[in-house]
Short mmCIF file of C-alpha atoms and ligand atoms in Angstrom, two decimals:
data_model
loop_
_atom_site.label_atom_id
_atom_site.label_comp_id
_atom_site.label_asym_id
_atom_site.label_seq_id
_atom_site.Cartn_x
_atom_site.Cartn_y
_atom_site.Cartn_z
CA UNK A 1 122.60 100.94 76.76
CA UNK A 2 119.14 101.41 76.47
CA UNK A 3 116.58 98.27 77.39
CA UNK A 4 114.53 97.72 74.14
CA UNK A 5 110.88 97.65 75.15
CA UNK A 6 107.53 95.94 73.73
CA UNK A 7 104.07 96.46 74.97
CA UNK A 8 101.24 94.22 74.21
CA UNK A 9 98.25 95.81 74.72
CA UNK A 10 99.40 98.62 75.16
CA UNK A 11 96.35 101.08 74.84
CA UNK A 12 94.79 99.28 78.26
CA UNK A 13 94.90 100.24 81.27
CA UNK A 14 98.02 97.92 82.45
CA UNK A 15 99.48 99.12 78.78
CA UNK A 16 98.87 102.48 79.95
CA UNK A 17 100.67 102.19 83.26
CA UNK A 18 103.50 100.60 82.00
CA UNK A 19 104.15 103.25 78.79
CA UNK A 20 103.81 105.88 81.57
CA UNK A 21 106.41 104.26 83.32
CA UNK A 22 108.72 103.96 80.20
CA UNK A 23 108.01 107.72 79.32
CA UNK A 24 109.12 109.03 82.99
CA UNK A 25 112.73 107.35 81.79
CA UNK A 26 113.59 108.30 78.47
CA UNK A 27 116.74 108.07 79.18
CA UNK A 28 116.45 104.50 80.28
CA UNK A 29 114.36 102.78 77.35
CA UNK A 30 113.35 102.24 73.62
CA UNK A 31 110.07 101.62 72.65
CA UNK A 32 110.37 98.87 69.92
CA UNK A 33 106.33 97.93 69.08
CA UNK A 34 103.02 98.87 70.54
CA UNK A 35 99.85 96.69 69.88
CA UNK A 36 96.62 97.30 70.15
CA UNK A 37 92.71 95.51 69.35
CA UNK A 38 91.27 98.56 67.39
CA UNK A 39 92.00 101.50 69.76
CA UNK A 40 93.76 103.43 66.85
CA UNK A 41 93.66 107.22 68.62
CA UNK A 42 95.04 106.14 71.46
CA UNK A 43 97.57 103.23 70.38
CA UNK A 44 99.06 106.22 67.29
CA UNK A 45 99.62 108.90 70.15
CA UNK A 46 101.62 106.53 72.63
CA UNK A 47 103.48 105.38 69.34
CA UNK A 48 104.50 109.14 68.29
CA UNK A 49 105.07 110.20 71.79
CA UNK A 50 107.66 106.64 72.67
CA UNK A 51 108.96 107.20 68.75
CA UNK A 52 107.81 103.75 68.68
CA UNK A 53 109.57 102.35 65.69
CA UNK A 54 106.31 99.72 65.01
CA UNK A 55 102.66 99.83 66.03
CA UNK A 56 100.18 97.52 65.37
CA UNK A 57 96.23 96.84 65.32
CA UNK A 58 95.67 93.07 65.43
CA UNK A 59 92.10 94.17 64.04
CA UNK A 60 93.10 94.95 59.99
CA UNK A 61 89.16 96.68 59.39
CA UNK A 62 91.48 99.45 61.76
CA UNK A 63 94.90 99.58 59.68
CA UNK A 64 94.52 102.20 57.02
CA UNK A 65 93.02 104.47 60.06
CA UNK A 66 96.54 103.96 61.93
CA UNK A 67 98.40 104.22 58.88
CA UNK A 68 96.79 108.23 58.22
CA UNK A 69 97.44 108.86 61.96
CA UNK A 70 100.97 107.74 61.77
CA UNK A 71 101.49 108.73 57.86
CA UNK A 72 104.90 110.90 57.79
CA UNK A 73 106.29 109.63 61.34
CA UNK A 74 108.41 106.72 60.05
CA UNK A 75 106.62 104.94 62.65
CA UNK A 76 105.71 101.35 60.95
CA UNK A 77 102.17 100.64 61.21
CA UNK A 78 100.60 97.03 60.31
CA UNK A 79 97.87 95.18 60.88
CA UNK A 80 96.51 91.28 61.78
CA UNK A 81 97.22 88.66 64.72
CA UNK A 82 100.65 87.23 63.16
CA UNK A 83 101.82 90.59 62.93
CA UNK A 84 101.57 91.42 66.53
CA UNK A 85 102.99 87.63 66.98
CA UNK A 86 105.99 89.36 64.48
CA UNK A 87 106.17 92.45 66.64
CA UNK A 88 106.58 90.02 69.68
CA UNK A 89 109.53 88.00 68.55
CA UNK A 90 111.34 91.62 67.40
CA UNK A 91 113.71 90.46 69.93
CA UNK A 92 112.74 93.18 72.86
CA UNK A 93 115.03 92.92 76.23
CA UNK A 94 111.63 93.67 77.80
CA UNK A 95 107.98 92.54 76.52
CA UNK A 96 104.93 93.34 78.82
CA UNK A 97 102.19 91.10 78.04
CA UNK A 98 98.93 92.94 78.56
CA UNK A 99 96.07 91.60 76.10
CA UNK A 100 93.05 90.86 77.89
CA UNK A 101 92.25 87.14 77.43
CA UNK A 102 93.04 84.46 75.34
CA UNK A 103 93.47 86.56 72.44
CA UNK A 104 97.54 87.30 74.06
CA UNK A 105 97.88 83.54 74.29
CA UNK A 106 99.78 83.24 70.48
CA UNK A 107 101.84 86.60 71.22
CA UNK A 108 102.93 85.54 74.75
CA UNK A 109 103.69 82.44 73.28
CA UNK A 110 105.96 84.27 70.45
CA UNK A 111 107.90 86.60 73.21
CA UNK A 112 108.91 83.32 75.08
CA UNK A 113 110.88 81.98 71.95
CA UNK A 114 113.00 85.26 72.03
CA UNK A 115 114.45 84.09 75.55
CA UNK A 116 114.47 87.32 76.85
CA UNK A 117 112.63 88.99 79.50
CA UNK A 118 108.10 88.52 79.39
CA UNK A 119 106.59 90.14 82.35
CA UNK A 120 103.14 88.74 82.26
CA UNK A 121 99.97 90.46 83.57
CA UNK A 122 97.37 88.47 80.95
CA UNK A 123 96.73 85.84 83.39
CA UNK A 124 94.14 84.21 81.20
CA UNK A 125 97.53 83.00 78.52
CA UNK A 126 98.99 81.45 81.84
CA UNK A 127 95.78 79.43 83.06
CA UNK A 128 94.63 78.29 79.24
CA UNK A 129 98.44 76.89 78.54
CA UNK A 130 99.97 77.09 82.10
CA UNK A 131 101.76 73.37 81.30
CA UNK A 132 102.79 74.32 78.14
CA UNK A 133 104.15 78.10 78.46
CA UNK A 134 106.47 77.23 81.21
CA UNK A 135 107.69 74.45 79.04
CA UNK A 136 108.30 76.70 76.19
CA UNK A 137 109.79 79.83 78.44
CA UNK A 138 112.19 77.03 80.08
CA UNK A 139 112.83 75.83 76.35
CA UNK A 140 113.38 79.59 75.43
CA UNK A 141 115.48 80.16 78.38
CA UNK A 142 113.08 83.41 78.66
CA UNK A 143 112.64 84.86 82.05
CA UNK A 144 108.63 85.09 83.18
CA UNK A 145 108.13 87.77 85.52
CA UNK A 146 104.48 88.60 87.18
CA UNK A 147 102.93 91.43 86.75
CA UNK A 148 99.64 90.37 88.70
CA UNK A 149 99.69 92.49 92.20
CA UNK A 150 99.62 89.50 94.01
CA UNK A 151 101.86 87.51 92.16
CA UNK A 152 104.18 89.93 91.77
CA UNK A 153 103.96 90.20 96.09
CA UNK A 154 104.57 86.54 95.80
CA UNK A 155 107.80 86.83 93.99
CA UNK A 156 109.02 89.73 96.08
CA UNK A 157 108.47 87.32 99.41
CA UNK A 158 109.32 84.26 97.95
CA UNK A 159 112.51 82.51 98.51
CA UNK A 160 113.08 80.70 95.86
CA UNK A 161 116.01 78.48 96.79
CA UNK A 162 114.33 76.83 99.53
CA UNK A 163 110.42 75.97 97.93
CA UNK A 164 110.23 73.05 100.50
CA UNK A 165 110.09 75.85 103.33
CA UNK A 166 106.84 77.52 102.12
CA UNK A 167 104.49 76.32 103.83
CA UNK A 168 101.25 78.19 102.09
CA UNK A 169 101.10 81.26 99.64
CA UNK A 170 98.10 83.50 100.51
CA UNK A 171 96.88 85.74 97.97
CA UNK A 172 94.93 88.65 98.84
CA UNK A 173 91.50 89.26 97.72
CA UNK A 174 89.88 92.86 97.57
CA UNK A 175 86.57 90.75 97.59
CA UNK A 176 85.39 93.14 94.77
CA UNK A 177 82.73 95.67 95.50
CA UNK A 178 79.81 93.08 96.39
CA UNK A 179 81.71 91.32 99.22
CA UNK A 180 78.48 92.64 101.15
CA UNK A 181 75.96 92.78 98.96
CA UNK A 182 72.66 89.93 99.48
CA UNK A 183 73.01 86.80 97.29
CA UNK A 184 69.16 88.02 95.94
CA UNK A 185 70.27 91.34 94.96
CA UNK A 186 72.93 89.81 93.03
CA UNK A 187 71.29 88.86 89.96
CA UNK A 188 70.00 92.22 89.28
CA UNK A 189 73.65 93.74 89.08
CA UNK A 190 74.88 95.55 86.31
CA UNK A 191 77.72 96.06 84.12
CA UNK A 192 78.58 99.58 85.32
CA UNK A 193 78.03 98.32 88.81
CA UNK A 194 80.09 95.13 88.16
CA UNK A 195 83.20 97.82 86.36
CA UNK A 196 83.47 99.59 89.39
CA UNK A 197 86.03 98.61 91.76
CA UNK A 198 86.59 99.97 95.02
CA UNK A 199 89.91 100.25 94.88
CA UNK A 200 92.01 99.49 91.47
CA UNK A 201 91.22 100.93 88.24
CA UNK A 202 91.45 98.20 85.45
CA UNK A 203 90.11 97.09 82.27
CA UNK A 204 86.33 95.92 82.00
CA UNK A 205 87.00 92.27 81.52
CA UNK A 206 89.31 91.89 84.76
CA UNK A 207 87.11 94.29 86.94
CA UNK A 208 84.04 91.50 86.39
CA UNK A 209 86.32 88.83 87.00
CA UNK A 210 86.86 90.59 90.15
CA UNK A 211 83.35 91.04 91.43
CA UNK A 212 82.91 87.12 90.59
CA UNK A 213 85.76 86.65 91.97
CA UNK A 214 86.76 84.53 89.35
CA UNK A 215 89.85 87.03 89.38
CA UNK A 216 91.26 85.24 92.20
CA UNK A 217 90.19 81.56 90.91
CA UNK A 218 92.36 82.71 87.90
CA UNK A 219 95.09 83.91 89.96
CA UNK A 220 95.16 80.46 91.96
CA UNK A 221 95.93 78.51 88.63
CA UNK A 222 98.49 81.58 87.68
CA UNK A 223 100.27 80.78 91.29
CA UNK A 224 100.06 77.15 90.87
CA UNK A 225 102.36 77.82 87.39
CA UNK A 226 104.50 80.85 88.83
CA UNK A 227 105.48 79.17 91.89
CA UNK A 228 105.60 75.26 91.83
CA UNK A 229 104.93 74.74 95.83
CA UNK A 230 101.52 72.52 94.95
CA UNK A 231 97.74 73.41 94.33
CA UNK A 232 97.20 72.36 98.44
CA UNK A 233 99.30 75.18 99.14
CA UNK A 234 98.12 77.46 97.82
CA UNK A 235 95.17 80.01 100.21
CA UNK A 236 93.00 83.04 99.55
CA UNK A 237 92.31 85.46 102.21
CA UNK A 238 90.01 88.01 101.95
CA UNK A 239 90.94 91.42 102.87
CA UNK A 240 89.53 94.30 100.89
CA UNK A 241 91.56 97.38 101.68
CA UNK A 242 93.68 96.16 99.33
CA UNK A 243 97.03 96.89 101.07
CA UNK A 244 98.74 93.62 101.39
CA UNK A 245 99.00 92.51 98.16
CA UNK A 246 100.03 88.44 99.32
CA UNK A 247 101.97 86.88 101.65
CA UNK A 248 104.16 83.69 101.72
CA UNK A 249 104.31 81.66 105.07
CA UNK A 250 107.47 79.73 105.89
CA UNK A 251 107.44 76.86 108.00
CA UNK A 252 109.20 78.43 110.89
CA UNK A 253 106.20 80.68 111.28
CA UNK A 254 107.84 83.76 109.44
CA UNK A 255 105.14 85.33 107.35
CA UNK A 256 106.81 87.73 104.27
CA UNK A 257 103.81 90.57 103.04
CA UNK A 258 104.44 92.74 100.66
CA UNK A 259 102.57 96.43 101.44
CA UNK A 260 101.71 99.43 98.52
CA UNK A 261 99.33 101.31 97.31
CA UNK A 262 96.93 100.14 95.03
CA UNK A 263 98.31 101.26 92.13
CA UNK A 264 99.35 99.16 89.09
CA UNK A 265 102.78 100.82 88.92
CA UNK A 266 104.31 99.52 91.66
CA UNK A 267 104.32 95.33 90.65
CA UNK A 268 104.95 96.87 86.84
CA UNK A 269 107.93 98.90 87.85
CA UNK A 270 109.34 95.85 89.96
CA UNK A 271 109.19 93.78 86.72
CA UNK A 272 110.91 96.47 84.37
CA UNK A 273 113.44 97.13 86.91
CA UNK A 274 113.95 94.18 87.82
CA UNK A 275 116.64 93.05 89.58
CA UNK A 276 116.91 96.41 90.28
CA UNK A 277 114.11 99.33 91.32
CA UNK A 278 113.12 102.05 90.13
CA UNK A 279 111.36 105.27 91.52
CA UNK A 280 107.36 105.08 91.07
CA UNK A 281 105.27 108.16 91.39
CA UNK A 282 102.97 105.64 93.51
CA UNK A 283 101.31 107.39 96.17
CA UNK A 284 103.64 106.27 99.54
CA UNK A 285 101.75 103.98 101.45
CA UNK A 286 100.09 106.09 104.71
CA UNK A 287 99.93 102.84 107.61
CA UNK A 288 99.05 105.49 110.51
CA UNK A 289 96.07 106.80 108.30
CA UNK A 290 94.94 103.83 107.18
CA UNK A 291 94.95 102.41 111.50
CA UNK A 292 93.99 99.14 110.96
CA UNK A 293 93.82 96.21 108.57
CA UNK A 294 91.10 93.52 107.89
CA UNK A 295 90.89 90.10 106.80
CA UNK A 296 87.89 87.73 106.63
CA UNK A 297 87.66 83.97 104.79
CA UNK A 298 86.21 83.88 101.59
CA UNK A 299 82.47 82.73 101.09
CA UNK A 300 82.74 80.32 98.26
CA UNK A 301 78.71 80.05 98.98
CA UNK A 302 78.14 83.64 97.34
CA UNK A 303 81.31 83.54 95.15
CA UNK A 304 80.84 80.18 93.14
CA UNK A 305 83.18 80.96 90.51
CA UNK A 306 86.25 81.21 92.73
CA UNK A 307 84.74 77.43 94.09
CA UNK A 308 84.72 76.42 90.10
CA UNK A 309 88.28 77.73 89.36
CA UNK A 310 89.57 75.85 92.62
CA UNK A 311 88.19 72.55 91.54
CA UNK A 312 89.28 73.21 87.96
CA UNK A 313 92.60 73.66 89.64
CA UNK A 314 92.59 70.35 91.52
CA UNK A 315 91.69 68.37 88.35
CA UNK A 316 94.35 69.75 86.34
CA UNK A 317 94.63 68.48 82.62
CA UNK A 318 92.29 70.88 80.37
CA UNK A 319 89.80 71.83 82.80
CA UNK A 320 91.41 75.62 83.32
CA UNK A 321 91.57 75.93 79.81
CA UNK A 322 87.93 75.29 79.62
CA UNK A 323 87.30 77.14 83.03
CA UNK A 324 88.85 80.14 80.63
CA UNK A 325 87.05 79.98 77.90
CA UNK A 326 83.95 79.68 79.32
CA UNK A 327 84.02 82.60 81.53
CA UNK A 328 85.41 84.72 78.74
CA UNK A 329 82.12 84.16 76.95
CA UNK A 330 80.33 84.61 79.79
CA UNK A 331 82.03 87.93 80.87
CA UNK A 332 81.69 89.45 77.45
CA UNK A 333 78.14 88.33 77.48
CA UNK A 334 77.20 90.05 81.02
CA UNK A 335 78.93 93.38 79.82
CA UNK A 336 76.81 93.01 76.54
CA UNK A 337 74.04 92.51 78.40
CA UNK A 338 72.90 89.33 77.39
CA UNK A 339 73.70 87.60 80.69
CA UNK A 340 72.61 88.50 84.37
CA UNK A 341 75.47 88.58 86.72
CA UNK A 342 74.82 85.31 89.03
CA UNK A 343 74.70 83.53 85.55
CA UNK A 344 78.17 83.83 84.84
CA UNK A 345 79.64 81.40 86.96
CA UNK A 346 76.50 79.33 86.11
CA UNK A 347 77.39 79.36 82.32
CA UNK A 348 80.78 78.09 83.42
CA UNK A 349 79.84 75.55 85.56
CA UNK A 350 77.87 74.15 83.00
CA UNK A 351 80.45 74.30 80.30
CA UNK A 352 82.59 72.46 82.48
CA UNK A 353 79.82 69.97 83.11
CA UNK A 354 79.60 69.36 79.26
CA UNK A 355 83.22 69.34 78.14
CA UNK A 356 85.82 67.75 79.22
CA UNK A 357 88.74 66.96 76.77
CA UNK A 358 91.72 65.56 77.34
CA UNK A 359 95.02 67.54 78.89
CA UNK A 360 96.54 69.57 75.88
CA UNK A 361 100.65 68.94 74.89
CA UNK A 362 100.19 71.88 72.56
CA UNK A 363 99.44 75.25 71.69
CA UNK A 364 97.37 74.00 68.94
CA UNK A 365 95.62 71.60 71.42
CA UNK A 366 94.69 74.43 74.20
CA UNK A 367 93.68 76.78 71.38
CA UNK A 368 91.41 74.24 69.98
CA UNK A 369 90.38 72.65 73.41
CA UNK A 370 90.02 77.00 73.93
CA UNK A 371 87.34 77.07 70.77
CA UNK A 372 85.49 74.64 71.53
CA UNK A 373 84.85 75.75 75.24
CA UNK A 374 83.58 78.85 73.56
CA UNK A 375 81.25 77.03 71.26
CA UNK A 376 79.86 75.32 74.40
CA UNK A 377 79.44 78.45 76.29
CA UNK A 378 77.88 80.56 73.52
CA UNK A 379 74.86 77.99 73.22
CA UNK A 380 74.75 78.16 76.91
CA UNK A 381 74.17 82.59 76.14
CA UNK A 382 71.33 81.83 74.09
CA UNK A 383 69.36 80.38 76.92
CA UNK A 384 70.03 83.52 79.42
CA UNK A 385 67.02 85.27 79.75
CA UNK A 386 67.92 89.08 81.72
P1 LIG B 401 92.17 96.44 79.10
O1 LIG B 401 90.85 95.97 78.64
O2 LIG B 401 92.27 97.77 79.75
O3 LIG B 401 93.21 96.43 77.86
C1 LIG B 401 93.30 95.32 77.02
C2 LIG B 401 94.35 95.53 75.95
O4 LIG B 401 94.32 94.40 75.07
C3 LIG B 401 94.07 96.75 75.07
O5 LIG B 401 95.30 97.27 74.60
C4 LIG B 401 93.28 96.14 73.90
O6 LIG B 401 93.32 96.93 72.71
C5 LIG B 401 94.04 94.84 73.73
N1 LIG B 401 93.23 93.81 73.08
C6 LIG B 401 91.95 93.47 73.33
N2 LIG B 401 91.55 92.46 72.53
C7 LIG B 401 92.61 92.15 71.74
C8 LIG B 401 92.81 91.22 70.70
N3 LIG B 401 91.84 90.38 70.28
N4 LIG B 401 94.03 91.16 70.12
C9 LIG B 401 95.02 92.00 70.49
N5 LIG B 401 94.88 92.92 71.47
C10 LIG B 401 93.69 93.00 72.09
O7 LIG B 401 92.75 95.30 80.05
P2 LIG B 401 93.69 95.45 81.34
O8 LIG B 401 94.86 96.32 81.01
O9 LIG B 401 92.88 95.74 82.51
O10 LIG B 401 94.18 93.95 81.51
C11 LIG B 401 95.11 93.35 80.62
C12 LIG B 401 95.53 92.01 81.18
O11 LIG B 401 96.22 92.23 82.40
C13 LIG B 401 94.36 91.09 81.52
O12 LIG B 401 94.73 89.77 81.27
C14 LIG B 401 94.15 91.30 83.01
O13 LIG B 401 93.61 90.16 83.65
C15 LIG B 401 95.58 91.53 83.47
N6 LIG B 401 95.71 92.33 84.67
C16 LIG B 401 95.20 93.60 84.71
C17 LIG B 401 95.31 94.38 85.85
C18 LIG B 401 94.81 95.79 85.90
O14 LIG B 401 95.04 96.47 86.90
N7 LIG B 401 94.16 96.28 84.88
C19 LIG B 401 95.95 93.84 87.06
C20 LIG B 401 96.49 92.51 86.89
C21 LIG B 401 96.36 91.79 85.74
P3 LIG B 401 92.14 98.04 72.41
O15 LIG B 401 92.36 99.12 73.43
O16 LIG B 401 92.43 98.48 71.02
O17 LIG B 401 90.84 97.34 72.59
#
């Protein structure tokens, strides 16, 4: 039997990974849906070459466009938010969720209430609604599997019938490429700079988050959801070769790492296969070339956004949420060009400073609580001056 697949996001750059994946294994999988934003070109080919039997633009201004490309196919093609929320509750075995942002909050949400499997790379769903998704995917009886390198290291390490022998989860940071680069130079950065990572290749949004490192701030929340151990367990380490993607330390003194490539398809292939493996075409990993590995603290003096998502952490209730939010503004604002780059954890900071609701029960709470962030940080745009 084949294993019935749905990609969110599926014209990005962990979409892309995963349908190459998928495609390697005919044999092995059926596409069901693909989704997209607006990327019609590129979301029609993936659905004709997967015989996708549904593919969808949750921006409608872009559905009579897919409907020409895909006119003749039998390939379904529809367009709007709830119908990428329908295409998620198809029923897939399998459902990656890879919208960047908020925006795959509602169709991460509608995956869970199949009860199947969800592997989750849109970290931003799990930090706005962390509370209330692993409610609903225990409710569901869904299985959430990470997709996040270091997450996804985390579950391959972690032993999860004995949580009370962990003593710390360390997740790796690549440091992003201005690890070195003078605090006064920073403000002058810009968005192709800030897009180029040294060593992964990922969407715009994410490779910012990175050279923040708000990336890992977000990934501490993810953890903290992923992995109930507790927030003071939970470390970053710094150590930008990007090889060891985390580690879990045991209170015996065993540390477990888990070693690759840098390259997307590993942690993806873990979660499709999963309980199983698969065969990647990841390039092996080369320890005698690579001689020696490096790790160094983080500097939460040059990196304030990673010091922001900690706190936000520690406080709990709605302040990720609003962390979220905020920095989604922000980010979209710096690759606009609106905003200089040291002002995007400063636009955070100070929607944090301004808004502080109460911890959301619901979906509808954290996407309102979610709004209103935004509102808060938009005003905050208008006074960068770049
Ligand atoms: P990309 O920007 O490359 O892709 C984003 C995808 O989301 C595209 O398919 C895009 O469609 C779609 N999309 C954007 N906006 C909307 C919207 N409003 N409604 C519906 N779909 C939308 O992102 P990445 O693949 O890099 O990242 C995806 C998620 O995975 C993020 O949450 C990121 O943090 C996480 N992640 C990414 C990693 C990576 O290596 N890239 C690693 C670990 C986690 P369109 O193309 O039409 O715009």
């Amino acid at each position: 039997m084949k294993k019935t697949i749905t990609v969110l996001g599926a014209t990005g750059s962990v979409g892309s990974s995963t349908l190459d994946l998928i495609e390697r294994a005919p044999d092995q999988f059926e596409v069901l849906a693909l989704t997209a934003n607006c990327d019609v070109d590129k979301l029609a080919a993936a659905a004709l070459r997967t015989r996708a039997k549904r593919a969808v633009v949750a921006d409608e201004s872009c559905l009579d466009r897919l409907r020409d490309a895909l006119a003749g196919s039998g390939i379904e093609a529809c367009g709007g938010e709830a119908a990428i929320c329908d295409s998620a509750r198809m029923g897939a075995d399998w459902t990656m969720a890879a919208i960047v942002g908020t925006a795959g909050l509602k169709p991460v949400m509608a995956a869970l209430e199949g009860g199947r499997t969800v592997a989750l790379a849109n970290k931003e769903s799990l930090v706005s609604a962390g509370a209330v998704m692993m409610a609903a995917a225990s409710r569901h009886g869904a299985t959430l599997l990470p997709v996040d390198s270091e997450h996804n290291a985390v579950f391959q390490c972690l032993d999860r019938s004995a949580p009370q022998a962990v003593r710390r989860i360390i997740l790796t940071a690549s440091g992003g490429p201005f690890r070195q680069t003078p605090l006064e130079a920073m403000q002058s950065i810009t968005p192709a700079q800030a897009v180029a990572h040294p060593n992964w290749s990922m969407g715009a949004k994410i490779s910012v988050d990175s050279a923040t490192m708000m990336n890992k701030g977000l990934e501490l929340i993810e953890a903290y959801h992923l992995f109930p151990v507790g927030a003071d367990k939970l470390d970053v380490l710094v150590h930008a070769q990007s090889v060891i993607h985390s580690m879990v330390e045991y209170i015996d003194g065993s540390v477990l790492a888990q070693l690759g490539s840098p390259d997307m398809r590993t942690p993806i292939a873990y979660a499709l296969a999963w309980p199983e493996r698969m065969e990647t075409p990841s390039e092996p990993l080369d320890l005698a070339r690579i001689g020696r590995l490096n790790f160094e603290a983080p500097d939460y003096v040059r990196f304030p956004a990673l010091k922001l998502a900690r706190e936000a952490l520690a406080a709990g209730g709605a302040r990720p949420a609003v962390l979220n939010a905020a920095n989604e503004v922000a980010v979209a604002g710096f690759l606009s060009g609106a905003v200089g780059f040291l002002e995007i954890a400063a636009i955070v900071a100070d929607t944090l400073d301004r808004y502080d609701p109460a911890a959301p029960e619901t979906l509808d709470a954290v996407l309102a609580i979610d709004a209103e962030a935004r509102r808060y940080a938009v005003e905050r745009v208008k006074d960068c001056v770049v």
